[in-house]
Amino acid sequence: MNNDDEALSLVFKKIERERALLNAANQMRQQTQNEQVKARLDTQMREGRRNIQYLEERMQELQMRKMGQDMENMNLSPVGTGPGRRASEGYDGRSGPSTPLAKSPRTHIDAGQGTSYGMQETGGSQGELMPSRHPFAPPGPSSSLPKRPNYTKLDLIKYDTPFLGPRIQLMLSQIEFKLNVEKQYLKGIEKMVQLYAIEGDRKSRADAAGRRIESTQKIQILKQALKRYEDLHIDMESSADAPDGMNKFTVLKLF
């Protein structure tokens, strides 16, 4: 199983999880009569539908990328050489280069007739006819790359932002940073509690113990938020044509 297959399987599991959460919230809404609870569940259901749409779009992008890679591998596969044939053998099975095809004489075209389909006359002195581009040839690499959208940090922190992928990656960076800072702060508070206990300062120790409880609760909230965004995050950095992607340089610049 390659990376794209693993990514598709992971996205499928994330979609199933979001659908299960959406169904659970819908059942809870039908059973409750509290308007505040209904409003909160409506918000969760709206977010769940948006998350499912985002994940389905990422799955489509991965499927298209995988299909393009498969077609590229087919085009790059060697054609005309079998396992028992040497590269020096011609198509007639004999050693040495194959007999070159005889050059076709120039086709004369009447003045009243146009150029035949698939052939166009060059402007060179020889006037040779060159085949036009194959009608089913794949487009060039520049034509398949979509334009990256322009957005700012203000656009990403909006609740109804259309750039959900970059928002998720930005929130991951911010939450991870805040979580590391809060962990360092908790370590400092714990040292202060121990110091006040040695000195016998009960008031300062009680104050530091209260701040330790607040810091511990804050860390738990940050971990829950981090887990939520990790469940929605899809690593699309390896895809060169991901229009909703966001590299680490852009995240640090916005952050």
mmCIF file of C-alpha atoms in Angstrom, residues 73-254:
data_model
loop_
_atom_site.group_PDB
_atom_site.id
_atom_site.type_symbol
_atom_site.label_atom_id
_atom_site.label_comp_id
_atom_site.label_asym_id
_atom_site.label_seq_id
_atom_site.Cartn_x
_atom_site.Cartn_y
_atom_site.Cartn_z
ATOM 1 C CA ASN A 73 3.312 5.317 -14.680
ATOM 2 C CA MET A 74 1.510 3.686 -17.594
ATOM 3 C CA ASN A 75 2.918 6.260 -20.011
ATOM 4 C CA LEU A 76 6.442 5.800 -18.652
ATOM 5 C CA SER A 77 6.326 1.998 -18.841
ATOM 6 C CA PRO A 78 8.501 0.523 -21.660
ATOM 7 C CA VAL A 79 6.594 -0.484 -24.778
ATOM 8 C CA GLY A 80 7.719 -2.888 -27.527
ATOM 9 C CA THR A 81 10.379 -4.783 -25.614
ATOM 10 C CA GLY A 82 9.539 -8.181 -24.232
ATOM 11 C CA PRO A 83 11.334 -10.055 -21.480
ATOM 12 C CA GLY A 84 13.171 -12.274 -23.957
ATOM 13 C CA ARG A 85 14.176 -9.546 -26.376
ATOM 14 C CA ARG A 86 17.415 -7.667 -26.169
ATOM 15 C CA ALA A 87 17.577 -3.941 -26.712
ATOM 16 C CA SER A 88 19.856 -4.469 -29.738
ATOM 17 C CA GLU A 89 17.349 -6.721 -31.496
ATOM 18 C CA GLY A 90 15.052 -5.315 -34.119
ATOM 19 C CA TYR A 91 11.364 -5.974 -34.497
ATOM 20 C CA ASP A 92 12.118 -8.872 -36.871
ATOM 21 C CA GLY A 93 14.020 -10.754 -34.152
ATOM 22 C CA ARG A 94 17.437 -10.341 -35.763
ATOM 23 C CA SER A 95 20.340 -8.650 -34.042
ATOM 24 C CA GLY A 96 21.189 -5.130 -35.028
ATOM 25 C CA PRO A 97 18.989 -2.121 -35.601
ATOM 26 C CA SER A 98 15.750 -2.619 -37.421
ATOM 27 C CA THR A 99 15.383 -1.520 -41.019
ATOM 28 C CA PRO A 100 14.445 2.154 -41.104
ATOM 29 C CA LEU A 101 11.138 3.038 -42.647
ATOM 30 C CA ALA A 102 11.298 4.586 -46.059
ATOM 31 C CA LYS A 103 10.644 8.285 -46.039
ATOM 32 C CA SER A 104 7.311 9.152 -47.540
ATOM 33 C CA PRO A 105 7.372 11.521 -50.464
ATOM 34 C CA ARG A 106 5.838 14.877 -49.968
ATOM 35 C CA THR A 107 2.124 14.869 -50.449
ATOM 36 C CA HIS A 108 1.022 17.313 -53.073
ATOM 37 C CA ILE A 109 -2.062 19.256 -52.202
ATOM 38 C CA ASP A 110 -4.225 20.905 -54.787
ATOM 39 C CA ALA A 111 -4.766 24.617 -54.548
ATOM 40 C CA GLY A 112 -8.463 24.195 -53.904
ATOM 41 C CA GLN A 113 -8.054 21.650 -51.092
ATOM 42 C CA GLY A 114 -7.042 22.223 -47.492
ATOM 43 C CA THR A 115 -4.476 20.392 -45.447
ATOM 44 C CA SER A 116 -5.482 16.876 -44.422
ATOM 45 C CA TYR A 117 -6.567 16.242 -40.779
ATOM 46 C CA GLY A 118 -3.695 15.736 -38.404
ATOM 47 C CA MET A 119 -1.110 17.231 -40.784
ATOM 48 C CA GLN A 120 0.079 20.801 -41.032
ATOM 49 C CA GLU A 121 2.656 22.369 -43.311
ATOM 50 C CA THR A 122 5.663 23.944 -41.677
ATOM 51 C CA GLY A 123 7.104 27.230 -42.749
ATOM 52 C CA GLY A 124 10.596 25.854 -43.357
ATOM 53 C CA SER A 125 12.393 25.669 -46.647
ATOM 54 C CA GLN A 126 11.917 21.917 -46.865
ATOM 55 C CA GLY A 127 8.139 22.243 -46.550
ATOM 56 C CA GLU A 128 7.831 18.899 -44.777
ATOM 57 C CA LEU A 129 4.537 17.941 -43.207
ATOM 58 C CA MET A 130 4.640 17.506 -39.445
ATOM 59 C CA PRO A 131 1.960 15.775 -37.390
ATOM 60 C CA SER A 132 -0.078 18.018 -35.143
ATOM 61 C CA ARG A 133 -0.532 17.387 -31.453
ATOM 62 C CA HIS A 134 -2.462 14.290 -30.540
ATOM 63 C CA PRO A 135 -6.057 15.232 -29.647
ATOM 64 C CA PHE A 136 -5.910 13.081 -26.480
ATOM 65 C CA ALA A 137 -2.459 14.138 -25.329
ATOM 66 C CA PRO A 138 -2.281 15.105 -21.638
ATOM 67 C CA PRO A 139 -2.015 18.825 -20.890
ATOM 68 C CA GLY A 140 1.254 20.393 -19.919
ATOM 69 C CA PRO A 141 2.331 20.596 -16.278
ATOM 70 C CA SER A 142 1.658 24.330 -16.096
ATOM 71 C CA SER A 143 -1.975 23.982 -17.177
ATOM 72 C CA SER A 144 -2.802 21.378 -14.491
ATOM 73 C CA LEU A 145 -1.612 23.464 -11.538
ATOM 74 C CA PRO A 146 -4.475 25.433 -9.996
ATOM 75 C CA LYS A 147 -3.884 28.873 -8.602
ATOM 76 C CA ARG A 148 -3.322 29.041 -4.849
ATOM 77 C CA PRO A 149 -5.891 31.238 -3.121
ATOM 78 C CA ASN A 150 -4.773 34.377 -1.347
ATOM 79 C CA TYR A 151 -5.824 34.693 2.281
ATOM 80 C CA THR A 152 -4.745 36.434 5.452
ATOM 81 C CA LYS A 153 -4.761 35.411 9.081
ATOM 82 C CA LEU A 154 -7.981 37.363 9.536
ATOM 83 C CA ASP A 155 -9.590 35.270 6.797
ATOM 84 C CA LEU A 156 -8.530 32.042 8.512
ATOM 85 C CA ILE A 157 -9.796 32.870 11.997
ATOM 86 C CA LYS A 158 -13.311 33.631 10.761
ATOM 87 C CA TYR A 159 -15.877 31.030 11.772
ATOM 88 C CA ASP A 160 -17.310 30.625 8.258
ATOM 89 C CA THR A 161 -13.989 30.826 6.410
ATOM 90 C CA PRO A 162 -13.933 28.963 3.085
ATOM 91 C CA PHE A 163 -10.252 28.100 3.625
ATOM 92 C CA LEU A 164 -10.882 25.301 6.098
ATOM 93 C CA GLY A 165 -7.693 23.376 5.294
ATOM 94 C CA PRO A 166 -5.297 26.266 6.008
ATOM 95 C CA ARG A 167 -7.385 27.208 9.067
ATOM 96 C CA ILE A 168 -6.954 23.711 10.511
ATOM 97 C CA GLN A 169 -3.192 23.791 10.001
ATOM 98 C CA LEU A 170 -2.929 27.299 11.469
ATOM 99 C CA MET A 171 -4.953 26.302 14.533
ATOM 100 C CA LEU A 172 -2.761 23.244 15.008
ATOM 101 C CA SER A 173 0.340 25.428 15.075
ATOM 102 C CA GLN A 174 -1.214 27.911 17.494
ATOM 103 C CA ILE A 175 -2.572 25.276 19.866
ATOM 104 C CA GLU A 176 0.710 23.349 19.902
ATOM 105 C CA PHE A 177 2.566 26.575 20.739
ATOM 106 C CA LYS A 178 0.136 27.493 23.539
ATOM 107 C CA LEU A 179 0.250 23.953 24.897
ATOM 108 C CA ASN A 180 4.054 23.975 25.115
ATOM 109 C CA VAL A 181 4.008 27.377 26.848
ATOM 110 C CA GLU A 182 1.390 26.214 29.353
ATOM 111 C CA LYS A 183 3.370 23.067 30.135
ATOM 112 C CA GLN A 184 6.447 25.158 30.920
ATOM 113 C CA TYR A 185 4.320 27.442 33.085
ATOM 114 C CA LEU A 186 2.948 24.430 34.998
ATOM 115 C CA LYS A 187 6.460 23.207 35.707
ATOM 116 C CA GLY A 188 7.333 26.599 37.153
ATOM 117 C CA ILE A 189 4.188 26.626 39.311
ATOM 118 C CA GLU A 190 4.969 23.168 40.684
ATOM 119 C CA LYS A 191 8.452 24.314 41.695
ATOM 120 C CA MET A 192 6.930 27.322 43.438
ATOM 121 C CA VAL A 193 4.529 25.077 45.376
ATOM 122 C CA GLN A 194 7.439 22.954 46.552
ATOM 123 C CA LEU A 195 9.468 26.044 47.493
ATOM 124 C CA TYR A 196 6.631 27.575 49.505
ATOM 125 C CA ALA A 197 6.093 24.253 51.263
ATOM 126 C CA ILE A 198 9.750 24.207 52.341
ATOM 127 C CA GLU A 199 9.566 27.808 53.576
ATOM 128 C CA GLY A 200 6.269 27.211 55.395
ATOM 129 C CA ASP A 201 4.430 29.990 53.566
ATOM 130 C CA ARG A 202 0.901 28.564 53.561
ATOM 131 C CA LYS A 203 -0.787 31.517 51.890
ATOM 132 C CA SER A 204 1.614 31.646 48.961
ATOM 133 C CA ARG A 205 1.517 27.865 48.698
ATOM 134 C CA ALA A 206 -2.304 27.857 48.537
ATOM 135 C CA ASP A 207 -2.229 30.573 45.862
ATOM 136 C CA ALA A 208 0.316 28.644 43.792
ATOM 137 C CA ALA A 209 -1.691 25.430 44.232
ATOM 138 C CA GLY A 210 -4.782 27.192 42.865
ATOM 139 C CA ARG A 211 -2.847 28.412 39.828
ATOM 140 C CA ARG A 212 -1.557 24.870 39.342
ATOM 141 C CA ILE A 213 -5.136 23.573 39.174
ATOM 142 C CA GLU A 214 -6.072 26.258 36.630
ATOM 143 C CA SER A 215 -3.029 25.471 34.517
ATOM 144 C CA THR A 216 -3.789 21.741 34.596
ATOM 145 C CA GLN A 217 -7.356 22.374 33.448
ATOM 146 C CA LYS A 218 -6.153 24.673 30.683
ATOM 147 C CA ILE A 219 -3.743 21.999 29.454
ATOM 148 C CA GLN A 220 -6.582 19.489 29.286
ATOM 149 C CA ILE A 221 -8.698 21.911 27.233
ATOM 150 C CA LEU A 222 -5.801 22.580 24.866
ATOM 151 C CA LYS A 223 -5.199 18.847 24.438
ATOM 152 C CA GLN A 224 -8.839 18.281 23.565
ATOM 153 C CA ALA A 225 -8.764 21.100 21.015
ATOM 154 C CA LEU A 226 -5.518 19.765 19.561
ATOM 155 C CA LYS A 227 -7.000 16.277 19.242
ATOM 156 C CA ARG A 228 -10.052 17.689 17.483
ATOM 157 C CA TYR A 229 -8.010 19.528 14.857
ATOM 158 C CA GLU A 230 -5.699 16.533 14.421
ATOM 159 C CA ASP A 231 -8.746 14.418 13.592
ATOM 160 C CA LEU A 232 -9.585 16.821 10.760
ATOM 161 C CA HIS A 233 -6.076 17.471 9.491
ATOM 162 C CA ILE A 234 -5.080 15.879 6.173
ATOM 163 C CA ASP A 235 -1.438 16.044 5.145
ATOM 164 C CA MET A 236 -1.545 17.348 1.592
ATOM 165 C CA GLU A 237 1.963 18.872 1.556
ATOM 166 C CA SER A 238 3.254 16.079 -0.662
ATOM 167 C CA SER A 239 0.737 17.069 -3.311
ATOM 168 C CA ALA A 240 2.111 19.779 -5.545
ATOM 169 C CA ASP A 241 -1.334 20.637 -6.881
ATOM 170 C CA ALA A 242 -3.261 20.896 -3.628
ATOM 171 C CA PRO A 243 -5.095 24.230 -3.997
ATOM 172 C CA ASP A 244 -6.112 24.365 -0.349
ATOM 173 C CA GLY A 245 -2.679 23.409 0.932
ATOM 174 C CA MET A 246 -0.505 25.436 3.210
ATOM 175 C CA ASN A 247 3.183 24.910 3.767
ATOM 176 C CA LYS A 248 5.012 25.453 7.042
ATOM 177 C CA PHE A 249 6.583 28.691 5.843
ATOM 178 C CA THR A 250 3.154 30.210 5.249
ATOM 179 C CA VAL A 251 1.941 29.041 8.670
ATOM 180 C CA LEU A 252 4.902 30.631 10.441
ATOM 181 C CA LYS A 253 4.453 33.815 8.431
ATOM 182 C CA LEU A 254 0.792 34.103 9.411
#
